[in-house]
Coordinates of C-alpha atoms in Angstrom, one line a residue:
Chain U
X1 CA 8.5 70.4 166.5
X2 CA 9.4 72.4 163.8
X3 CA 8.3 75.9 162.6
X4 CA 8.5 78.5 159.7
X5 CA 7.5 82.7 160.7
X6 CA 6.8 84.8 158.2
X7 CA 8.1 88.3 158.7
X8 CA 7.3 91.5 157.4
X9 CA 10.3 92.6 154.9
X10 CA 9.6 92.8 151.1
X11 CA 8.1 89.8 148.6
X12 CA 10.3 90.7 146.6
X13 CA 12.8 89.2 148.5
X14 CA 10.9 85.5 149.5
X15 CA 12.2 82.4 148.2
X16 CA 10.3 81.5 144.8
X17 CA 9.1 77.8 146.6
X18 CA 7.8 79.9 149.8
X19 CA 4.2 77.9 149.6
X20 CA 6.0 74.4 149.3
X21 CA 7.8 75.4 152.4
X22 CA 5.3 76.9 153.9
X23 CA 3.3 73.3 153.3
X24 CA 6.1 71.1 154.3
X25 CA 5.9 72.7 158.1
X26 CA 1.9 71.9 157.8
X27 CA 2.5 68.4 156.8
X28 CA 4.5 67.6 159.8
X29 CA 2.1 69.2 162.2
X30 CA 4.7 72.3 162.4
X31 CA 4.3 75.6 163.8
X32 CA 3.3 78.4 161.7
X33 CA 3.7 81.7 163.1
X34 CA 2.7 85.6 161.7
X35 CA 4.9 88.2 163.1
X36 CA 2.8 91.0 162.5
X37 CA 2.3 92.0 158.9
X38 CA 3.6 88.6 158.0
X39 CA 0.4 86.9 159.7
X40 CA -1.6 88.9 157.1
X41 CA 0.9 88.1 154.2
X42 CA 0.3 84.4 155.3
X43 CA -3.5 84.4 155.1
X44 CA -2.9 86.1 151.7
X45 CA -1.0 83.1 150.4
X46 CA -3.8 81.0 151.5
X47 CA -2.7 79.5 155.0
X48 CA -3.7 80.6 158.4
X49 CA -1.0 80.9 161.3
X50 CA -1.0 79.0 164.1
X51 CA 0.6 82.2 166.1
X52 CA 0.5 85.8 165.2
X53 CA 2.5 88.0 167.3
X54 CA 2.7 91.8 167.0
X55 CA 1.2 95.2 167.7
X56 CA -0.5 95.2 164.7
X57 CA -0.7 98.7 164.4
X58 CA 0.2 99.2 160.7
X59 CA -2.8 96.9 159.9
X60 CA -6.1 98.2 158.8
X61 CA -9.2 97.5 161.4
X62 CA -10.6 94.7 158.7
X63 CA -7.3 93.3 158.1
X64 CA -6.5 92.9 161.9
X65 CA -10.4 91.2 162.2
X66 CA -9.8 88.8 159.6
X67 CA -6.7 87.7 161.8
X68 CA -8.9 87.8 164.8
X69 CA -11.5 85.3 163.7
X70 CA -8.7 83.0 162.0
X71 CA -5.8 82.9 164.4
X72 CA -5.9 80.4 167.4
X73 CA -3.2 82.2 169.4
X74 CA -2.8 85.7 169.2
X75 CA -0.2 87.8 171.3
X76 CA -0.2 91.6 171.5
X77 CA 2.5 93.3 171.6
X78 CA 3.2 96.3 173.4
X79 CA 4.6 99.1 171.1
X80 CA 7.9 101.2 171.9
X81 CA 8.8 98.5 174.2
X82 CA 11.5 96.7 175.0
X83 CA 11.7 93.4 172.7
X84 CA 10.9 93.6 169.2
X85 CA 8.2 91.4 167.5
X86 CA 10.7 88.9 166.3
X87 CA 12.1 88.8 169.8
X88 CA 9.0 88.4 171.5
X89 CA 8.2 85.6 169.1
X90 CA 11.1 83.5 169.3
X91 CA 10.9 83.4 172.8
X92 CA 6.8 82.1 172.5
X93 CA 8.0 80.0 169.9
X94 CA 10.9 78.4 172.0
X95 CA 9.8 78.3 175.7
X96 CA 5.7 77.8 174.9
X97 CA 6.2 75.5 171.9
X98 CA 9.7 74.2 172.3
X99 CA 10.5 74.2 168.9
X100 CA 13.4 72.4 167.7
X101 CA 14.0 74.7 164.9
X102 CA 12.7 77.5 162.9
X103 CA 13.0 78.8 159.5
X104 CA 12.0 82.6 159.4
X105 CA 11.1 84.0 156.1
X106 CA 10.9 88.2 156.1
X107 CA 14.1 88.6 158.1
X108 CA 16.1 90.2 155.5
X109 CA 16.2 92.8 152.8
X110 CA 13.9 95.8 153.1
X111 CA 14.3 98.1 155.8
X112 CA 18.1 97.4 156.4
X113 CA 17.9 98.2 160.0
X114 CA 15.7 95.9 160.6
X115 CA 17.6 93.3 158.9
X116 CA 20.5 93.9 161.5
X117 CA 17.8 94.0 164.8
X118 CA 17.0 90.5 163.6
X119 CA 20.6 89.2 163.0
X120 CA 22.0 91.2 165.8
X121 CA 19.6 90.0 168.3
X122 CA 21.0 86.2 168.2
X123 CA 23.9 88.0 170.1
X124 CA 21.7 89.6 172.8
X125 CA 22.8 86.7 175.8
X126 CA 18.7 85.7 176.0
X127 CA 18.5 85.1 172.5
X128 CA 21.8 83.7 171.7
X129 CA 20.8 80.1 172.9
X130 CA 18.3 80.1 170.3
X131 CA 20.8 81.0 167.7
X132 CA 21.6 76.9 166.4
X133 CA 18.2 76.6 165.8
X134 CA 17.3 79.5 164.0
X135 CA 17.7 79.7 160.3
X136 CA 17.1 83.2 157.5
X137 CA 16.0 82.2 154.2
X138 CA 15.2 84.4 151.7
X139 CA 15.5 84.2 147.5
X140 CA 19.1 84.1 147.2
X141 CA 20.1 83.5 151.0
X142 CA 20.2 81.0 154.1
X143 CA 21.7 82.0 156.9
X144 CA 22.4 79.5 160.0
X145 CA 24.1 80.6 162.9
X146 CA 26.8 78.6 165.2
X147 CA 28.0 78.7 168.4
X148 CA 31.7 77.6 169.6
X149 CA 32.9 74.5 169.1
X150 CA 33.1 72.2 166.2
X151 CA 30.0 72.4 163.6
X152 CA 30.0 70.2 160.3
X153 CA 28.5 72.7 157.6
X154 CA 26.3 70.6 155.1
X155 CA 26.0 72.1 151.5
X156 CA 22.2 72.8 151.1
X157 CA 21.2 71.6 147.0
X158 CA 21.4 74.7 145.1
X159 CA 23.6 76.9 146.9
X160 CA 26.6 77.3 145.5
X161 CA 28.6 79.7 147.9
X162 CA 28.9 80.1 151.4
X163 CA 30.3 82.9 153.5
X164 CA 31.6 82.6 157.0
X165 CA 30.3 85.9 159.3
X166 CA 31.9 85.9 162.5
X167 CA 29.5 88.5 164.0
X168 CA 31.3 88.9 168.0
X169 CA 34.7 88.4 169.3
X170 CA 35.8 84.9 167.4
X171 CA 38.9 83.1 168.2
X172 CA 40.8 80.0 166.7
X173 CA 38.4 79.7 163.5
X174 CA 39.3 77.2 161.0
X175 CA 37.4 76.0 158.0
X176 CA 38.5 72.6 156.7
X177 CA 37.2 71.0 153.6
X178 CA 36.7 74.3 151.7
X179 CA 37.5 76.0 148.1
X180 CA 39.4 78.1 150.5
X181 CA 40.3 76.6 154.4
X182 CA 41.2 78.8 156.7
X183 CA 43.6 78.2 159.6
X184 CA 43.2 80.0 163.6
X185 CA 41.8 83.1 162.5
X186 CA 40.6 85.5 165.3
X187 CA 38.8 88.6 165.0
X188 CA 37.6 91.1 167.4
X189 CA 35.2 92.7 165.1
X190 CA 32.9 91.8 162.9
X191 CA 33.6 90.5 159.7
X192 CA 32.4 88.6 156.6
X193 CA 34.6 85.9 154.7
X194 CA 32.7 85.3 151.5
X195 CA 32.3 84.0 148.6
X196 CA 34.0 80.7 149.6
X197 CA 32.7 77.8 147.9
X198 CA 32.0 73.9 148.6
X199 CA 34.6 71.5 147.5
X200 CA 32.7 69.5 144.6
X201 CA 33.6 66.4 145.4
X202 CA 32.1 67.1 149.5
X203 CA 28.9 68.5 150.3
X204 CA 30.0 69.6 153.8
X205 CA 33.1 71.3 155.1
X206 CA 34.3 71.9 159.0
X207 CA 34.1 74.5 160.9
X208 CA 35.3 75.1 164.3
X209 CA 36.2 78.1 167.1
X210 CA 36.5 78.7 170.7
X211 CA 34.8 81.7 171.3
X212 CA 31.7 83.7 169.6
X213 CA 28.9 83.6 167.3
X214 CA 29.4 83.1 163.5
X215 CA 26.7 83.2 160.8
X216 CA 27.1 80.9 158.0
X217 CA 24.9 82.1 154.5
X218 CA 24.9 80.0 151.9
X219 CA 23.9 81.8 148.9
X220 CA 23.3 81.7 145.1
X221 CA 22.9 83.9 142.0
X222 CA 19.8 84.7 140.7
X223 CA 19.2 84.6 137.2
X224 CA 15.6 86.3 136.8
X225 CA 13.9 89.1 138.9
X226 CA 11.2 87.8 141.5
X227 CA 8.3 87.8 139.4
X228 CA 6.0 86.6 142.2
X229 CA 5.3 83.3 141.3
X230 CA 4.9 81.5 144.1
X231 CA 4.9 77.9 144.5
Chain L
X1 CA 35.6 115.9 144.3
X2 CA 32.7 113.8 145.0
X3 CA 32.3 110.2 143.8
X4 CA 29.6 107.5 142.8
X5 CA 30.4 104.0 142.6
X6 CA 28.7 100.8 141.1
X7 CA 28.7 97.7 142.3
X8 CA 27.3 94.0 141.6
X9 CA 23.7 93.6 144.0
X10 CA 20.9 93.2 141.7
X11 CA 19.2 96.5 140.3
X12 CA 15.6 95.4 141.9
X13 CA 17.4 97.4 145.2
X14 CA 19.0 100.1 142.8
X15 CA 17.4 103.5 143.9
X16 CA 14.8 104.5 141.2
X17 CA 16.1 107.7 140.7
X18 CA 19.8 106.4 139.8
X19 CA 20.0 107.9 136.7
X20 CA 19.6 111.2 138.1
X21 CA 22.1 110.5 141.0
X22 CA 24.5 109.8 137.9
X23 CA 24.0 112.7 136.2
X24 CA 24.1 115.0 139.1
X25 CA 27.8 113.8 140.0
X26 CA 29.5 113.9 135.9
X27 CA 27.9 117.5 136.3
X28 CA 30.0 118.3 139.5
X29 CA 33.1 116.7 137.1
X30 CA 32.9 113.9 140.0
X31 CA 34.1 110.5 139.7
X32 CA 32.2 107.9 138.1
X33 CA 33.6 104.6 139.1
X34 CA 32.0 100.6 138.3
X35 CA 33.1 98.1 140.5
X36 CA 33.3 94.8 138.7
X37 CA 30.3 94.0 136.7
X38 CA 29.2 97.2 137.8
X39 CA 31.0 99.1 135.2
X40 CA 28.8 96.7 132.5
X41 CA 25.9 97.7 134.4
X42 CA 26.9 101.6 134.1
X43 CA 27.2 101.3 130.2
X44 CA 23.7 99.9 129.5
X45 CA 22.8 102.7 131.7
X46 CA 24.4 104.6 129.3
X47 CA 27.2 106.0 131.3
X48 CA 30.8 105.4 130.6
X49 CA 32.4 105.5 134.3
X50 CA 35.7 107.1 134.6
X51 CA 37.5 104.1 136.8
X52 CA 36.8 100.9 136.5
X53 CA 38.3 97.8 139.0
X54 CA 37.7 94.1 138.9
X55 CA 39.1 90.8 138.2
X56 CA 36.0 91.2 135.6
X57 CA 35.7 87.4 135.2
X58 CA 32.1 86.9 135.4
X59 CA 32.4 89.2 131.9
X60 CA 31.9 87.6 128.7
X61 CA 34.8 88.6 126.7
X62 CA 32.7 91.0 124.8
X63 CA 31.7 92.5 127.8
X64 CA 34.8 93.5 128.8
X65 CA 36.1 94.4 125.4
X66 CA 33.9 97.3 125.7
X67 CA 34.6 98.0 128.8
X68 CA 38.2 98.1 127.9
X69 CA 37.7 100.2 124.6
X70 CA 35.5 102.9 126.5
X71 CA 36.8 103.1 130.4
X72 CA 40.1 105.6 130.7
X73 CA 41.1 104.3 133.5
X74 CA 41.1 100.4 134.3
X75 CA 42.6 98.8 137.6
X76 CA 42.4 95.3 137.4
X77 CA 42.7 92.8 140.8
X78 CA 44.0 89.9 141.1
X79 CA 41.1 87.2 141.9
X80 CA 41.5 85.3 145.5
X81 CA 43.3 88.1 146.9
X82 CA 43.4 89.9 150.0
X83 CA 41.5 93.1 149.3
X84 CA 38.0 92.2 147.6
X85 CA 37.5 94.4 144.5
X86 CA 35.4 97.1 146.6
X87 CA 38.0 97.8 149.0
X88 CA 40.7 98.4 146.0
X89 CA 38.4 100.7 144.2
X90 CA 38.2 102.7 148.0
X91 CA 42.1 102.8 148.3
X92 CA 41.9 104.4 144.8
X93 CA 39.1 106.8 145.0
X94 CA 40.5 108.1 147.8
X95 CA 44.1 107.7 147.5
X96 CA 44.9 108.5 143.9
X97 CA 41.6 110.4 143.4
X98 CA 41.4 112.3 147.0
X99 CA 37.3 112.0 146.9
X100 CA 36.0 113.7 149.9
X101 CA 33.0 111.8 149.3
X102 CA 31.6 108.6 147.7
X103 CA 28.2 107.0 147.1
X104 CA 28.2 103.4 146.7
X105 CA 24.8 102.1 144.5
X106 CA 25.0 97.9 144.5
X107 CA 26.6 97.2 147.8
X108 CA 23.4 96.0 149.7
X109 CA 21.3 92.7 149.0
X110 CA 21.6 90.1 146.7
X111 CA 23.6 87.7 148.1
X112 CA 24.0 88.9 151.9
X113 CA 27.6 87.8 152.6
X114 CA 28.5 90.5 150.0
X115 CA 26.6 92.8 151.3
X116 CA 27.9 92.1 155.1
X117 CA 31.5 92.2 153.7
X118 CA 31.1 95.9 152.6
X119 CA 28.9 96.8 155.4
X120 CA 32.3 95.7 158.2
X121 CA 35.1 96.5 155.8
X122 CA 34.2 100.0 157.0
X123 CA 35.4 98.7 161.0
X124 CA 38.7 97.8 159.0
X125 CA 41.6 100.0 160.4
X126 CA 42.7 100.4 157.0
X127 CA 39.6 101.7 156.0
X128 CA 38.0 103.1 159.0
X129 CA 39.4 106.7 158.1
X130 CA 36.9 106.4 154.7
X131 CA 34.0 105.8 156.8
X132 CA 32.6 109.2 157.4
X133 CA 33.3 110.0 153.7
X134 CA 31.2 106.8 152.4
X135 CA 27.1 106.5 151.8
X136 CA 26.0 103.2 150.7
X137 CA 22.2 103.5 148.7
X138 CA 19.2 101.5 147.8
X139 CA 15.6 101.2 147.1
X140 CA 14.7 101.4 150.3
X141 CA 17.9 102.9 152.7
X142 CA 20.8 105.3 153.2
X143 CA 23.5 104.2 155.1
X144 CA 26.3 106.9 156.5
X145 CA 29.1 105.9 158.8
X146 CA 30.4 107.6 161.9
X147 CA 33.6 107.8 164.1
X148 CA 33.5 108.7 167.8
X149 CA 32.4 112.3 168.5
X150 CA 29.2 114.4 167.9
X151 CA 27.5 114.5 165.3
X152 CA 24.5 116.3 163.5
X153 CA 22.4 113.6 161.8
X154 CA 20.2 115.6 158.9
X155 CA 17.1 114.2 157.7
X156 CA 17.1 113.3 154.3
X157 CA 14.1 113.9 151.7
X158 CA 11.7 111.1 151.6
X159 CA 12.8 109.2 154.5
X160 CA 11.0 108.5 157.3
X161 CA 12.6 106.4 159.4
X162 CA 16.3 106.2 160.6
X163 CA 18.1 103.2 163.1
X164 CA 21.1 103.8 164.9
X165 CA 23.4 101.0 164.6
X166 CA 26.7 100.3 166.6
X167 CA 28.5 97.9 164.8
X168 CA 31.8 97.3 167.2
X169 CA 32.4 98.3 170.9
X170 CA 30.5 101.5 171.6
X171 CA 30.1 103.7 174.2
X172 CA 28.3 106.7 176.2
X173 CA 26.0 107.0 172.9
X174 CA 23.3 109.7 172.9
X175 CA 20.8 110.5 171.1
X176 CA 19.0 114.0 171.6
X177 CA 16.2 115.6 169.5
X178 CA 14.3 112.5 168.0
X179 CA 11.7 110.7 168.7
X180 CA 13.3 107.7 171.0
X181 CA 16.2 109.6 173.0
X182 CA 18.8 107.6 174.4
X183 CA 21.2 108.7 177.2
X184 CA 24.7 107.4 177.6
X185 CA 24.2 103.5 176.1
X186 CA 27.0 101.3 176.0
X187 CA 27.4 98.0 173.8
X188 CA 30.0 95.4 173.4
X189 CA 28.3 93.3 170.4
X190 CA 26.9 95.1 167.3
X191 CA 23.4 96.1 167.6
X192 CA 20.7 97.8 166.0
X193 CA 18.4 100.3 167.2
X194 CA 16.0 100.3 164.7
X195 CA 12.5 102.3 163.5
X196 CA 13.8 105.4 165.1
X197 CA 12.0 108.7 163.4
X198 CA 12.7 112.4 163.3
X199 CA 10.6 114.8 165.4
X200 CA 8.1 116.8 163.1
X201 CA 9.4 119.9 163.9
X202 CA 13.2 119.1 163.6
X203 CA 15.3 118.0 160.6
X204 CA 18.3 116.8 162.4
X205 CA 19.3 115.3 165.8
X206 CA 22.2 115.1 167.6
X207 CA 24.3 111.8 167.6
X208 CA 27.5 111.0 170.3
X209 CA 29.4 108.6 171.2
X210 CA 33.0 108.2 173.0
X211 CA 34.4 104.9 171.2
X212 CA 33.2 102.8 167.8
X213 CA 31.7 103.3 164.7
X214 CA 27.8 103.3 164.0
X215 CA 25.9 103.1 160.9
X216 CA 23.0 105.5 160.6
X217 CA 20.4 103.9 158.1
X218 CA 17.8 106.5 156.4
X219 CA 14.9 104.2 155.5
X220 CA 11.6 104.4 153.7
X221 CA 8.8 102.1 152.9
X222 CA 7.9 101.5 149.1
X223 CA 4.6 100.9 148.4
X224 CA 4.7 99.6 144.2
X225 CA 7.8 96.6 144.0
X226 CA 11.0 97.5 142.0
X227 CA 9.4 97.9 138.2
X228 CA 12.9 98.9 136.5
X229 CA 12.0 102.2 135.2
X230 CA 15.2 104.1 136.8
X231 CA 15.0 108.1 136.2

């Protein structure tokens, strides 16, 4: 089963066909999940979640009932605890529903240090199993996150770069099939390669190391401000 | 001398008050420096910045006529390089220029590879020594970088929130005098402590650490969206 979250970071930073994606899940009997604010933000854009996980303490009293009547399954979180929201939810979302993958929308821009708990946490040993099937997507970003070994990178239609973010120790990483390939490159910090581009006769390149955990975004340019018109 | 650079992320995570942050550093005869495009995007400020650096070929050639005609100073970089543009411009604001301190505008969102590239050139050993000298700045965040030691972390004006966030191998970190205290945490993978908040009574609190550097991130909630109408 597959499944799409909706965080709590800006609009301003969701990706213009959010509803479409948001439908796509629905249609194949998906998983829908509000962390916190974003189970509010969902009901807003017209759809109700299937999960909502969070405190829910920067909710007003008629915004948390109107998630209350709506929301199947509901998970309180305990504040000033351990796991975050996201956390907390990917492990419902993995070990209750056994989602095969999960698009989470809200992960990025805003609050930057809340940006790097969520792309941090795929190092955290119980999270980083998860990490393959996770992926970020905001307006100008996806990010999908590998594992060592050997991963074929598929160009997604409209991105036009790519970066390669080795975020742990990484050894032996080469990209092959690349505007710019990249031979046994180690790192013992973190580091992001970007601005690499797909060849344009291939929509895929290769990419393989021994050790660590690399995020792979695939971005574009943005012509026009959000202007919040959803589709 | 004190320093404010540019760069390319889009202005909807500019600070609102840019203008003024501008203004305040050409009337301490600091450095105004545009990174790239950002040196277009300082002249329909209306600012002419004193250094400008880039391969400047995502400029029309009008563009960067008047850039040409108007900047004294003008470093250009050789595309596909080894040092991206921002890490040049920090060799010569602090080399040739001897800045003791430098706020970069432009360096967070938009596409997030960028972003993550500037955010870990800063673990670099040849630009680790800059570190504690750099703030990047947004909408929403302040970022400020620190070496091992103690440290005295001030609140700043308007910002409510603050995340601690070791981005290498760090250890023995404290934090004393906020609200979540931490005693003597050790991390091998980058993490981020996040939602953090000064005590009421306090302005500052008291950061240490043994090995590493960590990011402090200032941040805020906004309640109206980006509306371009920088002061």
């Amino acid at each position: 089963m597959k499944g799409l979250a909706l965080l709590g970071a800006p609009k301003a930073q969701w990706p213009c066909d959010i509803k479409k994606q948001i439908v796509a899940v629905q249609q194949m009997a998906g998983l829908l999940i509000g962390v916190d604010r974003g189970s509010l933000l969902l009901e807003e854009l017209g759809f109700v979640p299937d999960l909502a996980v969070g405190d829910f303490d920067s909710l007003q009293k008629f915004e948390l009932a109107k998630i209350q009547k709506n929301v199947a399954d509901i998970r309180y979180s305990v504040p000033e605890k351990d796991l975050t929201d996201t956390e907390l939810m990917l492990r419902y979302a993995f070990e209750n529903y056994h989602l095969d993958h999960l698009t989470a929308i809200g992960a990025t821009g805003g609050r930057l240090d809340h940006f790097l708990t969520n792309l941090f946490m795929l190092l955290k040993p119980e999270f980083n199993g998860y990490a393959e099937k996770i992926e970020f997507l905001d307006l100008q970003n996806s990010f999908e996150f590998y594992n060592s070994g050997t991963h074929i990178i598929r160009k997604k239609k409209d991105y036009t770069y790519f970066g390669v973010v080795p975020l742990n120790v990484v050894q032996d990483l080469s990209i092959v099939g690349a505007k710019y390939d990249l031979q046994s490159y180690s790192t013992k910090i973190p580091v992001s390669l970007s601005s690499n581009e797909f060849l344009s006769e291939k929509d895929y390149f290769k990419l393989s190391f021994t050790t660590g955990t690399v995020a792979v975004i695939q971005s574009k340019d943005v012509d026009r401000y959000q202007n919040f018109d959803f589709r």
